[in-house]
Amino acid sequence: MQYQLKINGESRTVDVEPGTPLLWVLRDELELTGTKFGCGVAYCGACTVHVDGYPTRSCQTFVEDAVDSEITTIEGATDKVAKAVQAAWQEKDVVQCGWCQSGQIMSAIGLLTENPNPTDEEIKDYMYGNACRCVTYVRINEAIKLASEKLEA
């Protein structure tokens, strides 16, 4: 079945079966491979994209449920908040293996878009559910705080 999707500001048409997870549409049909497969059950956060501005687990979002929505992947995360988060990630040298990072970054962008100056507890609560196998949580937290400072400047 054909679906019209708006991804990273562009209208894209895909021909996939109903019930196909958005993750596989992005990766396999559209070759947007920055979004990662982690667990397949929306537990780890590696597949996080924004749907209408909100962090969403793409492994459990069916293509037909995304049809009238604005979808942003890590490849399309280019606004002021995204740039601040990405710069902070580099400055704090957050990445170790990198598998979870696109999901972590997309969640951090969601947090700072909603709350530009979060407390440590608010960061912990918002980022809960984003698993990092390399346990770089301290650096992730520091990068989010640095990105918040960059947005204030």
PDB file of C-alpha atoms in Angstrom:
ATOM      1  CA  MET A   1       0.000   0.000   0.000  1.00  0.00           C
ATOM      2  CA  GLN A   2       1.270   3.499  -0.731  1.00  0.00           C
ATOM      3  CA  TYR A   3       1.710   6.011   2.072  1.00  0.00           C
ATOM      4  CA  GLN A   4       2.616   9.671   1.804  1.00  0.00           C
ATOM      5  CA  LEU A   5       4.905  10.770   4.635  1.00  0.00           C
ATOM      6  CA  LYS A   6       6.492  14.092   5.509  1.00  0.00           C
ATOM      7  CA  ILE A   7      10.034  13.329   6.653  1.00  0.00           C
ATOM      8  CA  ASN A   8      12.639  15.976   7.443  1.00  0.00           C
ATOM      9  CA  GLY A   9      10.532  18.566   5.627  1.00  0.00           C
ATOM     10  CA  GLU A  10      10.155  16.533   2.433  1.00  0.00           C
ATOM     11  CA  SER A  11       7.146  14.666   1.135  1.00  0.00           C
ATOM     12  CA  ARG A  12       8.043  11.022   0.514  1.00  0.00           C
ATOM     13  CA  THR A  13       5.942   8.181  -0.881  1.00  0.00           C
ATOM     14  CA  VAL A  14       6.564   4.619   0.252  1.00  0.00           C
ATOM     15  CA  ASP A  15       4.955   1.370  -0.818  1.00  0.00           C
ATOM     16  CA  VAL A  16       4.897  -0.943   2.198  1.00  0.00           C
ATOM     17  CA  GLU A  17       2.523  -3.298   3.981  1.00  0.00           C
ATOM     18  CA  PRO A  18       0.167  -1.836   6.592  1.00  0.00           C
ATOM     19  CA  GLY A  19       1.598  -2.404  10.042  1.00  0.00           C
ATOM     20  CA  THR A  20       5.181  -1.857   8.939  1.00  0.00           C
ATOM     21  CA  PRO A  21       7.046  -0.099  11.755  1.00  0.00           C
ATOM     22  CA  LEU A  22       8.171   3.412  10.869  1.00  0.00           C
ATOM     23  CA  LEU A  23      11.716   2.365  11.821  1.00  0.00           C
ATOM     24  CA  TRP A  24      11.918  -0.068   8.903  1.00  0.00           C
ATOM     25  CA  VAL A  25      10.355   2.415   6.500  1.00  0.00           C
ATOM     26  CA  LEU A  26      13.023   4.950   7.440  1.00  0.00           C
ATOM     27  CA  ARG A  27      15.950   2.539   7.326  1.00  0.00           C
ATOM     28  CA  ASP A  28      15.025   0.091   4.568  1.00  0.00           C
ATOM     29  CA  GLU A  29      12.785   2.057   2.227  1.00  0.00           C
ATOM     30  CA  LEU A  30      14.201   5.571   2.586  1.00  0.00           C
ATOM     31  CA  GLU A  31      17.793   4.698   3.554  1.00  0.00           C
ATOM     32  CA  LEU A  32      17.748   7.037   6.543  1.00  0.00           C
ATOM     33  CA  THR A  33      19.953   4.803   8.639  1.00  0.00           C
ATOM     34  CA  GLY A  34      20.785   7.222  11.452  1.00  0.00           C
ATOM     35  CA  THR A  35      17.791   5.867  13.369  1.00  0.00           C
ATOM     36  CA  LYS A  36      18.872   2.583  14.949  1.00  0.00           C
ATOM     37  CA  PHE A  37      17.182  -0.701  15.819  1.00  0.00           C
ATOM     38  CA  GLY A  38      17.818  -1.628  19.417  1.00  0.00           C
ATOM     39  CA  CYS A  39      15.162  -3.805  20.999  1.00  0.00           C
ATOM     40  CA  GLY A  40      12.024  -3.668  18.839  1.00  0.00           C
ATOM     41  CA  VAL A  41       9.719  -3.168  21.824  1.00  0.00           C
ATOM     42  CA  ALA A  42      10.151   0.594  22.505  1.00  0.00           C
ATOM     43  CA  TYR A  43      12.223  -0.054  25.603  1.00  0.00           C
ATOM     44  CA  CYS A  44      15.735   1.140  24.714  1.00  0.00           C
ATOM     45  CA  GLY A  45      15.123   4.392  22.793  1.00  0.00           C
ATOM     46  CA  ALA A  46      17.661   3.754  20.006  1.00  0.00           C
ATOM     47  CA  CYS A  47      14.896   4.186  17.411  1.00  0.00           C
ATOM     48  CA  THR A  48      13.686   7.571  18.693  1.00  0.00           C
ATOM     49  CA  VAL A  49      12.540  10.091  16.101  1.00  0.00           C
ATOM     50  CA  HIS A  50      10.278  13.109  16.470  1.00  0.00           C
ATOM     51  CA  VAL A  51       6.674  12.819  15.350  1.00  0.00           C
ATOM     52  CA  ASP A  52       4.984  16.212  15.384  1.00  0.00           C
ATOM     53  CA  GLY A  53       7.819  17.490  17.567  1.00  0.00           C
ATOM     54  CA  TYR A  54       7.671  14.772  20.219  1.00  0.00           C
ATOM     55  CA  PRO A  55      10.209  12.000  20.768  1.00  0.00           C
ATOM     56  CA  THR A  56       8.588   8.779  19.569  1.00  0.00           C
ATOM     57  CA  ARG A  57       9.803   5.182  19.392  1.00  0.00           C
ATOM     58  CA  SER A  58       9.718   4.391  15.678  1.00  0.00           C
ATOM     59  CA  CYS A  59       9.957   0.617  16.210  1.00  0.00           C
ATOM     60  CA  GLN A  60       6.436   0.640  17.636  1.00  0.00           C
ATOM     61  CA  THR A  61       4.903   3.339  15.426  1.00  0.00           C
ATOM     62  CA  PHE A  62       3.178   1.910  12.376  1.00  0.00           C
ATOM     63  CA  VAL A  63       3.585   3.679   9.057  1.00  0.00           C
ATOM     64  CA  GLU A  64      -0.155   4.319   8.749  1.00  0.00           C
ATOM     65  CA  ASP A  65      -0.146   6.086  12.125  1.00  0.00           C
ATOM     66  CA  ALA A  66       2.505   8.548  10.902  1.00  0.00           C
ATOM     67  CA  VAL A  67       0.665   9.613   7.712  1.00  0.00           C
ATOM     68  CA  ASP A  68      -0.464  13.158   8.579  1.00  0.00           C
ATOM     69  CA  SER A  69       2.496  13.878  10.828  1.00  0.00           C
ATOM     70  CA  GLU A  70       5.779  15.720  10.542  1.00  0.00           C
ATOM     71  CA  ILE A  71       8.550  13.196  11.124  1.00  0.00           C
ATOM     72  CA  THR A  72      12.080  14.315  11.981  1.00  0.00           C
ATOM     73  CA  THR A  73      14.989  11.899  12.079  1.00  0.00           C
ATOM     74  CA  ILE A  74      18.515  12.524  13.313  1.00  0.00           C
ATOM     75  CA  GLU A  75      19.427  13.421   9.717  1.00  0.00           C
ATOM     76  CA  GLY A  76      16.868  16.236   9.767  1.00  0.00           C
ATOM     77  CA  ALA A  77      17.579  17.535  13.276  1.00  0.00           C
ATOM     78  CA  THR A  78      19.041  20.915  12.330  1.00  0.00           C
ATOM     79  CA  ASP A  79      17.252  23.584  14.347  1.00  0.00           C
ATOM     80  CA  LYS A  80      18.875  25.726  17.060  1.00  0.00           C
ATOM     81  CA  VAL A  81      18.220  23.202  19.833  1.00  0.00           C
ATOM     82  CA  ALA A  82      19.527  20.300  17.741  1.00  0.00           C
ATOM     83  CA  LYS A  83      22.709  22.182  16.918  1.00  0.00           C
ATOM     84  CA  ALA A  84      23.282  23.033  20.592  1.00  0.00           C
ATOM     85  CA  VAL A  85      22.775  19.391  21.612  1.00  0.00           C
ATOM     86  CA  GLN A  86      25.021  18.066  18.853  1.00  0.00           C
ATOM     87  CA  ALA A  87      27.783  20.554  19.722  1.00  0.00           C
ATOM     88  CA  ALA A  88      27.542  19.698  23.425  1.00  0.00           C
ATOM     89  CA  TRP A  89      27.676  15.974  22.594  1.00  0.00           C
ATOM     90  CA  GLN A  90      30.957  16.547  20.779  1.00  0.00           C
ATOM     91  CA  GLU A  91      32.421  18.851  23.433  1.00  0.00           C
ATOM     92  CA  LYS A  92      31.636  16.372  26.215  1.00  0.00           C
ATOM     93  CA  ASP A  93      32.830  13.434  24.092  1.00  0.00           C
ATOM     94  CA  VAL A  94      29.650  11.526  24.903  1.00  0.00           C
ATOM     95  CA  VAL A  95      29.850   8.846  22.232  1.00  0.00           C
ATOM     96  CA  GLN A  96      31.526   5.572  22.984  1.00  0.00           C
ATOM     97  CA  CYS A  97      30.127   2.802  20.731  1.00  0.00           C
ATOM     98  CA  GLY A  98      27.515   5.194  19.323  1.00  0.00           C
ATOM     99  CA  TRP A  99      24.599   2.810  18.847  1.00  0.00           C
ATOM    100  CA  CYS A 100      22.186   4.634  21.159  1.00  0.00           C
ATOM    101  CA  GLN A 101      23.327   8.137  20.339  1.00  0.00           C
ATOM    102  CA  SER A 102      20.797   9.163  17.693  1.00  0.00           C
ATOM    103  CA  GLY A 103      17.979   8.175  20.055  1.00  0.00           C
ATOM    104  CA  GLN A 104      19.668   9.881  23.005  1.00  0.00           C
ATOM    105  CA  ILE A 105      20.180  13.058  20.975  1.00  0.00           C
ATOM    106  CA  MET A 106      16.594  13.077  19.674  1.00  0.00           C
ATOM    107  CA  SER A 107      15.297  12.679  23.239  1.00  0.00           C
ATOM    108  CA  ALA A 108      17.616  15.428  24.506  1.00  0.00           C
ATOM    109  CA  ILE A 109      16.354  17.743  21.751  1.00  0.00           C
ATOM    110  CA  GLY A 110      12.790  16.959  22.825  1.00  0.00           C
ATOM    111  CA  LEU A 111      13.630  17.738  26.444  1.00  0.00           C
ATOM    112  CA  LEU A 112      15.339  21.059  25.735  1.00  0.00           C
ATOM    113  CA  THR A 113      12.590  22.091  23.323  1.00  0.00           C
ATOM    114  CA  GLU A 114      10.012  21.574  26.077  1.00  0.00           C
ATOM    115  CA  ASN A 115      12.209  22.724  28.959  1.00  0.00           C
ATOM    116  CA  PRO A 116      15.286  24.776  28.020  1.00  0.00           C
ATOM    117  CA  ASN A 117      16.685  24.789  31.562  1.00  0.00           C
ATOM    118  CA  PRO A 118      16.027  21.381  33.155  1.00  0.00           C
ATOM    119  CA  THR A 119      17.234  20.282  36.568  1.00  0.00           C
ATOM    120  CA  ASP A 120      19.262  17.105  36.984  1.00  0.00           C
ATOM    121  CA  GLU A 121      16.113  15.311  38.151  1.00  0.00           C
ATOM    122  CA  GLU A 122      14.130  16.529  35.128  1.00  0.00           C
ATOM    123  CA  ILE A 123      16.905  15.329  32.810  1.00  0.00           C
ATOM    124  CA  LYS A 124      16.935  11.933  34.521  1.00  0.00           C
ATOM    125  CA  ASP A 125      13.143  11.606  34.316  1.00  0.00           C
ATOM    126  CA  TYR A 126      12.900  12.703  30.679  1.00  0.00           C
ATOM    127  CA  MET A 127      15.778  10.550  29.479  1.00  0.00           C
ATOM    128  CA  TYR A 128      14.542   7.476  31.357  1.00  0.00           C
ATOM    129  CA  GLY A 129      14.054   4.662  28.875  1.00  0.00           C
ATOM    130  CA  ASN A 130      17.021   5.604  26.708  1.00  0.00           C
ATOM    131  CA  ALA A 131      19.450   2.772  27.321  1.00  0.00           C
ATOM    132  CA  CYS A 132      23.191   3.140  26.793  1.00  0.00           C
ATOM    133  CA  ARG A 133      25.131  -0.123  26.733  1.00  0.00           C
ATOM    134  CA  CYS A 134      28.371   1.785  27.346  1.00  0.00           C
ATOM    135  CA  VAL A 135      26.884   3.559  30.367  1.00  0.00           C
ATOM    136  CA  THR A 136      27.787   7.099  29.297  1.00  0.00           C
ATOM    137  CA  TYR A 137      24.885   8.530  31.301  1.00  0.00           C
ATOM    138  CA  VAL A 138      27.068  10.990  33.231  1.00  0.00           C
ATOM    139  CA  ARG A 139      28.425  12.470  29.982  1.00  0.00           C
ATOM    140  CA  ILE A 140      24.920  12.501  28.465  1.00  0.00           C
ATOM    141  CA  ASN A 141      23.647  14.450  31.471  1.00  0.00           C
ATOM    142  CA  GLU A 142      26.604  16.858  31.285  1.00  0.00           C
ATOM    143  CA  ALA A 143      26.039  17.381  27.557  1.00  0.00           C
ATOM    144  CA  ILE A 144      22.365  18.198  28.104  1.00  0.00           C
ATOM    145  CA  LYS A 145      23.311  20.774  30.749  1.00  0.00           C
ATOM    146  CA  LEU A 146      25.953  22.257  28.415  1.00  0.00           C
ATOM    147  CA  ALA A 147      23.435  22.426  25.551  1.00  0.00           C
ATOM    148  CA  SER A 148      21.032  24.219  27.904  1.00  0.00           C
ATOM    149  CA  GLU A 149      23.752  26.776  28.684  1.00  0.00           C
ATOM    150  CA  LYS A 150      24.458  27.237  24.963  1.00  0.00           C
ATOM    151  CA  LEU A 151      20.784  27.963  24.359  1.00  0.00           C
ATOM    152  CA  GLU A 152      20.794  30.639  27.073  1.00  0.00           C
ATOM    153  CA  ALA A 153      23.806  32.442  25.579  1.00  0.00           C
TER     154      ALA A 153
END
